[in-house]
Amino acid sequence: MKNILNYLPYIVVLLAQFLINNYTVILLITILTGFIAAFKMEHQRVFFKSFIIGLVVFTIIFLIYQSRVEYVKDLLVNLGLPSLFIYVFFPLFSALNTAILFFIGYKTGRLILERKLVRASQV
């Protein structure tokens, strides 16, 4: 049960990526989920876990739906890059984006939690 609670924020963030179309809402949900997770999760390699889970999920989803982004291959060729880089760029940057946003929310939550602990210890 404890493992499920530790991985639940990552699952919520990934589900938001696929269920919501508005990027601003996705951005806010990802940061807010990281913020809330700071109060509930164990403090162990949050950025790394978020990045690896996102990379695996985004790679699988990208390979399933790659026909929807075929037009990007021409863009990469025009830039002088091989069209096979699309299989690296899309999942990598999606996972990095999600991990960075989650980590920003998580670190903000940790800073607030640490300040509350410092104030409580001073009283």
Tab-separated table of C-alpha atoms in Angstrom, residues 22-109:
chain	number	residue	atom	x	y	z
A	22	ASN	CA	-5.078	22.401	-22.499
A	23	TYR	CA	-1.326	22.724	-21.846
A	24	THR	CA	-1.766	25.435	-19.207
A	25	VAL	CA	-4.001	23.131	-17.172
A	26	ILE	CA	-1.523	20.259	-17.595
A	27	LEU	CA	1.282	22.535	-16.420
A	28	LEU	CA	-0.637	23.616	-13.327
A	29	ILE	CA	-1.772	20.067	-12.478
A	30	THR	CA	1.785	18.751	-12.799
A	31	ILE	CA	3.253	21.443	-10.539
A	32	LEU	CA	0.376	21.168	-8.047
A	33	THR	CA	0.711	17.377	-7.919
A	34	GLY	CA	4.428	17.732	-7.209
A	35	PHE	CA	3.650	20.304	-4.507
A	36	ILE	CA	1.142	18.012	-2.785
A	37	ALA	CA	3.457	15.017	-3.190
A	38	ALA	CA	6.151	16.832	-1.207
A	39	PHE	CA	4.007	16.464	1.901
A	40	LYS	CA	3.146	12.784	1.353
A	41	MET	CA	6.025	11.078	-0.472
A	42	GLU	CA	9.374	9.812	0.705
A	43	HIS	CA	12.307	11.990	-0.294
A	44	GLN	CA	14.231	9.713	-2.670
A	45	ARG	CA	15.277	10.538	-6.233
A	46	VAL	CA	12.032	12.255	-7.201
A	47	PHE	CA	13.348	13.787	-10.426
A	48	PHE	CA	14.972	10.534	-11.558
A	49	LYS	CA	11.864	8.438	-10.841
A	50	SER	CA	9.614	10.943	-12.570
A	51	PHE	CA	11.898	11.078	-15.600
A	52	ILE	CA	12.284	7.300	-15.974
A	53	ILE	CA	8.573	6.553	-15.527
A	54	GLY	CA	7.694	9.325	-17.981
A	55	LEU	CA	10.279	8.144	-20.500
A	56	VAL	CA	8.961	4.578	-20.455
A	57	VAL	CA	5.311	5.614	-20.721
A	58	PHE	CA	5.883	8.304	-23.363
A	59	THR	CA	8.017	5.957	-25.465
A	60	ILE	CA	5.337	3.270	-25.457
A	61	ILE	CA	2.569	5.753	-26.264
A	62	PHE	CA	4.675	7.418	-28.955
A	63	LEU	CA	5.417	4.106	-30.660
A	64	ILE	CA	1.708	3.290	-30.687
A	65	TYR	CA	0.625	6.686	-32.085
A	66	GLN	CA	3.666	7.613	-34.186
A	67	SER	CA	1.600	7.961	-37.368
A	68	ARG	CA	0.067	11.161	-35.951
A	69	VAL	CA	3.430	12.941	-35.992
A	70	GLU	CA	4.838	11.727	-39.308
A	71	TYR	CA	5.064	15.320	-40.554
A	72	VAL	CA	7.811	16.061	-38.020
A	73	LYS	CA	10.177	13.675	-39.774
A	74	ASP	CA	10.391	16.131	-42.685
A	75	LEU	CA	11.233	18.919	-40.260
A	76	LEU	CA	14.126	16.929	-38.829
A	77	VAL	CA	15.405	16.103	-42.319
A	78	ASN	CA	15.242	19.807	-43.257
A	79	LEU	CA	17.382	20.557	-40.192
A	80	GLY	CA	19.952	18.029	-41.381
A	81	LEU	CA	19.104	15.405	-38.768
A	82	PRO	CA	18.172	11.793	-39.464
A	83	SER	CA	14.442	11.099	-39.347
A	84	LEU	CA	15.062	8.318	-36.810
A	85	PHE	CA	15.794	10.991	-34.180
A	86	ILE	CA	12.047	11.452	-33.858
A	87	TYR	CA	11.953	8.243	-31.813
A	88	VAL	CA	14.400	9.791	-29.365
A	89	PHE	CA	13.336	13.466	-29.311
A	90	PHE	CA	9.618	13.178	-28.669
A	91	PRO	CA	9.653	10.771	-25.692
A	92	LEU	CA	12.825	12.314	-24.236
A	93	PHE	CA	11.571	15.896	-24.252
A	94	SER	CA	8.107	14.920	-23.048
A	95	ALA	CA	9.613	13.018	-20.117
A	96	LEU	CA	12.029	15.867	-19.343
A	97	ASN	CA	9.214	18.414	-19.428
A	98	THR	CA	7.062	16.398	-17.061
A	99	ALA	CA	9.946	15.604	-14.706
A	100	ILE	CA	11.071	19.233	-14.488
A	101	LEU	CA	7.562	20.536	-13.793
A	102	PHE	CA	6.913	17.843	-11.187
A	103	PHE	CA	10.266	18.553	-9.542
A	104	ILE	CA	9.544	22.297	-9.385
A	105	GLY	CA	6.312	21.616	-7.531
A	106	TYR	CA	7.978	19.027	-5.311
A	107	LYS	CA	10.873	21.304	-4.337
A	108	THR	CA	8.509	24.192	-3.625
A	109	GLY	CA	6.492	21.947	-1.329
